[in-house]
Amino acid sequence: REQRAEALERLDGVTRERFLRDIYPRRKPIVLTGLELGTCTTKWTIDYLSQAEGSKEVKIHVSAVPQMDFLSKNFVYRTLPFDAFVRRAAEVKHKEYFLTEDEKYYLRSVGEDVRKDIADIRKQFPILAEDVHIPEYFEKEQFFSSVFRISSAGLQLWTHYDVMDNFLIQVTGRKRVVLYSPRDAPYLYLSGTKSEVLDVDNPDMEKYPLFVKAKRYECVLEAGDVLFIPALWFHNVISEEFGVALNVFWKHLPAESYDKTDTYGNKDPMAASRAIQILDRALKTLEELPEEYRDFYARRMVLRIQEKAYRNDYG
């Protein structure tokens, strides 16, 4: 049984006002086309990229297989000069390589000090930042990070959710993005913010039988397209071509809701983390009871959670 796929809506030339009034409150992903993104869409050739930021060192993910898995960590971190990295990521077969001649490369820009600094293209890639006009469909003080990304053709990133809203701006190349609603979390076999189901096109149904129940949304991003991914929506990204993208994350909740130590934008809001810790303690307490009592009271707890916390307006 295949998952049902629904194509995401594509809207052309959406203004900031229209986005905030009509689209943002719906909390659904959408592809925005025809936005003014600056000269990056025409300028960022392989030659230009490699000379613009020169030979400064960048830390990259290198994987021998196309499907990168953050849970089993089937990749290694390596460092390369930026110009050499761009050229290698654009190749299909490599003369110089770390693992295999058809290894895949992935750059996700980070702050100078990964523990303290967020990714900001203006700081890490100032020359390239001048070519980009980021659609600021949010208030200045809500801005969290701008993450510069470069992927080899064929690379697939693990399914995960982020706790902040973001725009995925596809500058060059083509990507296919598969998304799942937050309410389908029970079918995605989660480990923290990540799903264990790596191959969303050919999932192992013996291992993940419930995955078929998750409703799949899909889009193809061409150069110049911008995908709005609301917080908590799961997404799996496949680079169909070598490509360059920029993610802009912003704070949808009040600033104090977020973990101050979060530099990646993927730590659960403070209240959610506290609630999960309390739940873990409650479950530990249930272990003091014999199995049939534990089962009974656990079911009562589930009912209470459904009654108190589930939204009932989902169609």
Coordinates of C-alpha atoms in Angstrom, one line a residue:
R1 CA 0.0 0.0 0.0
E2 CA 1.4 3.3 -1.0
Q3 CA 1.1 6.5 0.9
R4 CA -1.3 9.1 -0.6
A5 CA 0.6 12.1 -1.8
E6 CA -0.8 15.6 -2.0
A7 CA 1.0 18.2 -4.1
L8 CA 1.7 21.4 -2.2
E9 CA 0.0 24.5 -3.5
R10 CA 2.2 26.9 -5.5
L11 CA 1.5 30.7 -5.4
D12 CA 3.2 33.3 -7.5
G13 CA 4.4 36.8 -6.3
V14 CA 2.9 36.6 -2.8
T15 CA 3.5 39.9 -0.9
R16 CA 4.4 40.1 2.7
E17 CA 1.0 41.4 3.6
R18 CA -0.8 38.6 1.8
F19 CA 1.4 36.0 3.3
L20 CA 0.8 37.3 6.8
R21 CA -2.9 37.7 6.3
D22 CA -4.0 34.7 4.3
I23 CA -1.2 32.0 4.4
Y24 CA 0.7 32.2 7.6
P25 CA -2.3 31.7 9.9
R26 CA -3.2 28.4 8.2
R27 CA 0.0 26.8 9.4
K28 CA 0.4 24.7 6.2
P29 CA 3.4 24.4 4.0
I30 CA 3.3 26.2 0.6
V31 CA 5.6 26.9 -2.3
L32 CA 6.1 30.6 -3.1
T33 CA 7.3 31.5 -6.6
G34 CA 8.4 34.6 -8.3
L35 CA 9.8 36.3 -5.2
E36 CA 12.6 38.9 -5.4
L37 CA 15.7 36.9 -4.1
G38 CA 18.5 39.1 -5.5
T39 CA 21.3 38.3 -7.9
C40 CA 22.1 35.0 -6.3
T41 CA 19.8 33.0 -8.6
T42 CA 21.8 33.9 -11.7
K43 CA 25.2 34.7 -10.2
W44 CA 25.9 31.6 -8.1
T45 CA 27.7 29.4 -10.6
I46 CA 30.2 26.8 -9.5
D47 CA 33.1 29.1 -10.6
Y48 CA 31.6 32.2 -8.9
L49 CA 30.9 30.4 -5.6
S50 CA 34.4 28.9 -5.4
Q51 CA 36.2 32.1 -6.0
A52 CA 33.8 34.4 -4.0
E53 CA 34.6 32.9 -0.6
G54 CA 38.0 31.5 -1.5
S55 CA 39.8 28.8 0.4
K56 CA 38.4 29.3 3.9
E57 CA 37.9 26.0 5.7
V58 CA 34.4 24.5 6.0
K59 CA 33.3 21.5 8.0
I60 CA 31.2 19.2 5.9
H61 CA 29.3 15.9 6.1
V62 CA 30.6 13.1 3.8
S63 CA 28.6 10.0 3.2
A64 CA 29.4 6.9 1.2
V65 CA 25.6 6.4 0.5
P66 CA 23.0 8.8 -0.8
Q67 CA 20.7 8.5 2.3
M68 CA 22.2 10.2 5.2
D69 CA 21.1 8.9 8.6
F70 CA 21.6 11.1 11.6
L71 CA 20.5 8.4 14.1
S72 CA 23.1 5.8 13.0
K73 CA 25.5 8.5 11.9
N74 CA 26.4 6.8 8.6
F75 CA 28.6 9.8 7.6
V76 CA 31.8 11.4 8.7
Y77 CA 32.7 15.0 9.3
R78 CA 35.7 16.4 7.2
T79 CA 37.2 19.8 6.6
L80 CA 37.9 21.2 3.1
P81 CA 38.7 24.6 1.7
F82 CA 35.4 26.1 0.5
D83 CA 36.5 26.4 -3.1
A84 CA 37.7 22.7 -3.2
F85 CA 34.5 21.6 -1.5
V86 CA 32.2 23.3 -4.0
R87 CA 34.0 21.7 -6.9
R88 CA 33.9 18.3 -5.3
A89 CA 30.2 18.6 -4.4
A90 CA 29.4 19.4 -8.0
E91 CA 31.1 16.3 -9.3
V92 CA 29.5 12.9 -9.7
K93 CA 32.7 10.8 -9.6
H94 CA 35.6 12.1 -7.6
K95 CA 39.3 11.8 -8.4
E96 CA 40.0 12.9 -4.8
Y97 CA 37.8 11.5 -2.1
F98 CA 37.6 10.5 1.6
L99 CA 35.5 7.3 1.5
T100 CA 34.5 6.3 -2.1
E101 CA 34.7 7.9 -5.5
D102 CA 31.0 8.5 -5.6
E103 CA 30.6 9.8 -2.0
K104 CA 28.1 12.6 -1.3
Y105 CA 28.8 16.0 0.3
Y106 CA 26.7 18.2 2.4
L107 CA 27.4 21.6 3.9
R108 CA 25.2 23.0 6.6
S109 CA 26.8 26.3 7.7
V110 CA 27.3 26.8 11.5
G111 CA 28.4 29.7 13.7
E112 CA 32.0 30.4 14.5
D113 CA 31.6 28.7 17.9
V114 CA 29.0 25.9 17.3
R115 CA 28.0 25.9 21.0
K116 CA 27.3 29.6 21.2
D117 CA 26.8 31.1 17.7
I118 CA 24.0 30.6 15.3
A119 CA 24.4 30.3 11.6
D120 CA 24.1 33.7 9.8
I121 CA 25.1 33.9 6.2
R122 CA 26.1 37.6 6.7
K123 CA 28.8 36.5 9.2
Q124 CA 30.0 33.2 7.7
F125 CA 29.7 34.1 4.0
P126 CA 29.6 37.9 3.8
I127 CA 30.4 38.2 0.1
L128 CA 27.7 35.7 -0.9
A129 CA 25.2 37.3 1.5
E130 CA 25.4 40.5 -0.5
D131 CA 23.8 38.7 -3.5
V132 CA 20.8 37.5 -1.5
H133 CA 17.6 39.3 -0.8
I134 CA 15.9 37.3 2.0
P135 CA 12.1 37.7 2.0
E136 CA 11.6 39.0 5.5
Y137 CA 8.0 38.0 6.0
F138 CA 8.5 38.3 9.8
E139 CA 9.5 41.0 12.2
K140 CA 13.3 41.8 12.5
E141 CA 13.4 40.7 16.1
Q142 CA 11.9 37.3 15.3
F143 CA 14.9 36.4 13.0
F144 CA 16.8 33.4 14.4
S145 CA 19.3 32.2 11.8
S146 CA 20.1 32.0 8.1
V147 CA 21.6 28.6 7.2
F148 CA 23.6 28.3 4.0
R149 CA 23.4 24.8 2.5
I150 CA 25.2 23.0 -0.4
S151 CA 24.3 19.4 -1.4
S152 CA 25.7 16.9 -3.9
A153 CA 23.2 15.5 -6.5
G154 CA 21.3 12.5 -5.1
L155 CA 21.8 13.3 -1.4
Q156 CA 18.8 12.6 0.8
L157 CA 18.5 14.1 4.3
W158 CA 16.8 12.4 7.1
T159 CA 13.1 13.2 8.0
H160 CA 13.0 15.6 10.9
Y161 CA 11.0 18.6 12.3
D162 CA 12.3 22.0 13.4
V163 CA 10.7 24.0 16.3
M164 CA 10.8 27.3 14.4
D165 CA 9.1 28.4 11.2
N166 CA 11.3 28.6 8.2
F167 CA 11.7 29.4 4.5
L168 CA 13.7 27.0 2.4
I169 CA 15.0 29.2 -0.4
Q170 CA 16.3 27.1 -3.3
V171 CA 18.8 29.3 -5.0
T172 CA 20.2 26.8 -7.6
G173 CA 19.5 23.2 -8.5
R174 CA 16.4 21.2 -7.9
K175 CA 15.1 19.5 -4.7
R176 CA 12.2 17.2 -4.0
V177 CA 10.7 17.7 -0.5
V178 CA 8.4 15.2 1.2
L179 CA 6.5 16.5 4.2
Y180 CA 4.3 15.1 7.0
S181 CA 1.9 17.0 9.3
P182 CA 2.7 17.2 13.0
R183 CA -0.4 15.2 13.8
D184 CA 1.0 12.2 11.9
A185 CA 3.9 11.9 14.5
P186 CA 2.5 8.6 15.8
Y187 CA 3.2 6.9 12.4
L188 CA 6.8 8.3 11.9
Y189 CA 8.8 6.2 14.4
L190 CA 10.4 9.1 16.1
S191 CA 13.7 9.3 18.0
G192 CA 13.8 12.9 19.3
T193 CA 13.2 15.3 16.4
K194 CA 14.0 12.7 13.8
S195 CA 12.2 9.8 12.1
E196 CA 13.8 6.4 11.8
V197 CA 12.2 5.9 8.4
L198 CA 15.0 7.0 6.0
D199 CA 13.7 5.8 2.7
V200 CA 10.3 7.5 2.5
D201 CA 9.8 6.2 -1.1
N202 CA 10.5 2.5 -0.3
P203 CA 9.9 2.1 3.5
D204 CA 10.5 -1.2 5.2
M205 CA 6.9 -2.0 6.0
E206 CA 7.8 -5.0 8.2
K207 CA 9.8 -2.7 10.4
Y208 CA 7.5 0.4 10.1
P209 CA 4.0 -0.9 9.5
L210 CA 2.2 2.3 10.7
F211 CA 4.2 4.5 8.3
V212 CA 1.6 3.9 5.6
K213 CA -1.0 5.8 7.6
A214 CA 1.0 9.1 7.5
K215 CA -0.3 11.4 4.8
R216 CA 2.4 12.6 2.5
Y217 CA 2.7 16.1 1.0
E218 CA 5.2 16.7 -1.7
C219 CA 6.7 19.4 -3.9
V220 CA 9.6 19.9 -6.3
L221 CA 11.6 23.1 -5.7
E222 CA 13.2 24.7 -8.8
A223 CA 15.8 27.4 -8.6
G224 CA 14.2 30.5 -7.2
D225 CA 11.4 28.7 -5.4
V226 CA 10.8 29.3 -1.7
L227 CA 9.1 26.7 0.5
F228 CA 7.4 27.8 3.7
I229 CA 7.8 25.0 6.3
P230 CA 5.8 25.7 9.5
A231 CA 7.3 24.6 12.8
L232 CA 6.7 20.9 13.7
W233 CA 6.1 19.9 10.1
F234 CA 8.3 16.9 9.3
H235 CA 10.3 17.1 6.1
N236 CA 12.6 14.9 4.0
V237 CA 14.8 16.6 1.4
I238 CA 16.2 14.9 -1.7
S239 CA 18.6 17.0 -3.9
E240 CA 17.9 15.9 -7.4
E241 CA 20.8 18.1 -8.7
F242 CA 23.8 19.7 -7.1
G243 CA 22.3 22.7 -5.5
V244 CA 22.7 25.7 -3.2
A245 CA 20.0 26.7 -0.7
L246 CA 19.4 29.1 2.2
N247 CA 17.1 28.4 5.1
V248 CA 15.8 31.3 7.2
F249 CA 14.4 30.4 10.6
W250 CA 12.4 32.8 12.7
K251 CA 10.7 32.6 16.1
H252 CA 7.0 32.1 15.9
L253 CA 6.5 31.9 19.7
P254 CA 7.5 34.5 22.3
A255 CA 11.3 34.6 22.5
E256 CA 11.4 33.3 26.1
S257 CA 9.7 30.0 25.0
Y258 CA 12.9 28.8 23.3
D259 CA 15.9 27.2 24.9
K260 CA 18.7 29.8 25.2
T261 CA 21.4 27.2 24.5
D262 CA 19.8 26.2 21.1
T263 CA 22.1 27.3 18.3
Y264 CA 20.6 25.0 15.6
G265 CA 16.9 25.8 16.2
N266 CA 16.0 22.1 16.9
K267 CA 15.6 22.0 20.7
D268 CA 12.0 21.6 21.8
P269 CA 10.4 24.7 23.5
M270 CA 11.2 24.9 27.2
A271 CA 7.7 24.0 28.4
A272 CA 7.6 21.0 26.1
S273 CA 10.9 19.7 27.4
R274 CA 9.7 20.2 31.0
A275 CA 6.5 18.3 30.2
I276 CA 8.4 15.4 28.7
Q277 CA 10.6 15.2 31.8
I278 CA 7.6 15.2 34.1
L279 CA 6.0 12.4 32.0
D280 CA 9.2 10.3 32.1
R281 CA 9.1 10.6 35.9
A282 CA 5.4 9.6 36.0
L283 CA 6.1 6.5 33.9
K284 CA 9.1 5.6 36.2
T285 CA 6.6 5.9 39.1
L286 CA 4.2 3.5 37.4
E287 CA 7.0 0.8 37.4
E288 CA 6.4 0.4 41.1
L289 CA 3.1 -1.4 40.3
P290 CA 2.5 -4.9 38.9
E291 CA 2.2 -5.2 35.1
E292 CA -1.7 -5.3 34.9
Y293 CA -2.0 -2.2 37.1
R294 CA 0.7 -0.4 35.2
D295 CA -1.1 -1.2 31.9
F296 CA -4.4 0.1 33.3
Y297 CA -3.1 3.3 34.7
A298 CA -1.0 4.0 31.7
R299 CA -4.1 3.8 29.5
R300 CA -5.9 6.1 31.9
M301 CA -3.0 8.6 31.5
V302 CA -3.3 8.4 27.7
L303 CA -7.0 9.1 27.9
R304 CA -6.4 12.1 30.1
I305 CA -3.7 13.5 27.7
Q306 CA -6.1 13.0 24.7
E307 CA -9.0 14.7 26.6
K308 CA -6.9 17.6 27.9
A309 CA -4.4 18.3 25.2
Y310 CA -5.5 17.0 21.8
R311 CA -7.1 19.5 19.4
N312 CA -10.5 18.3 18.3
D313 CA -10.8 20.5 15.2
Y314 CA -8.6 18.4 13.0
G315 CA -10.4 17.3 9.8

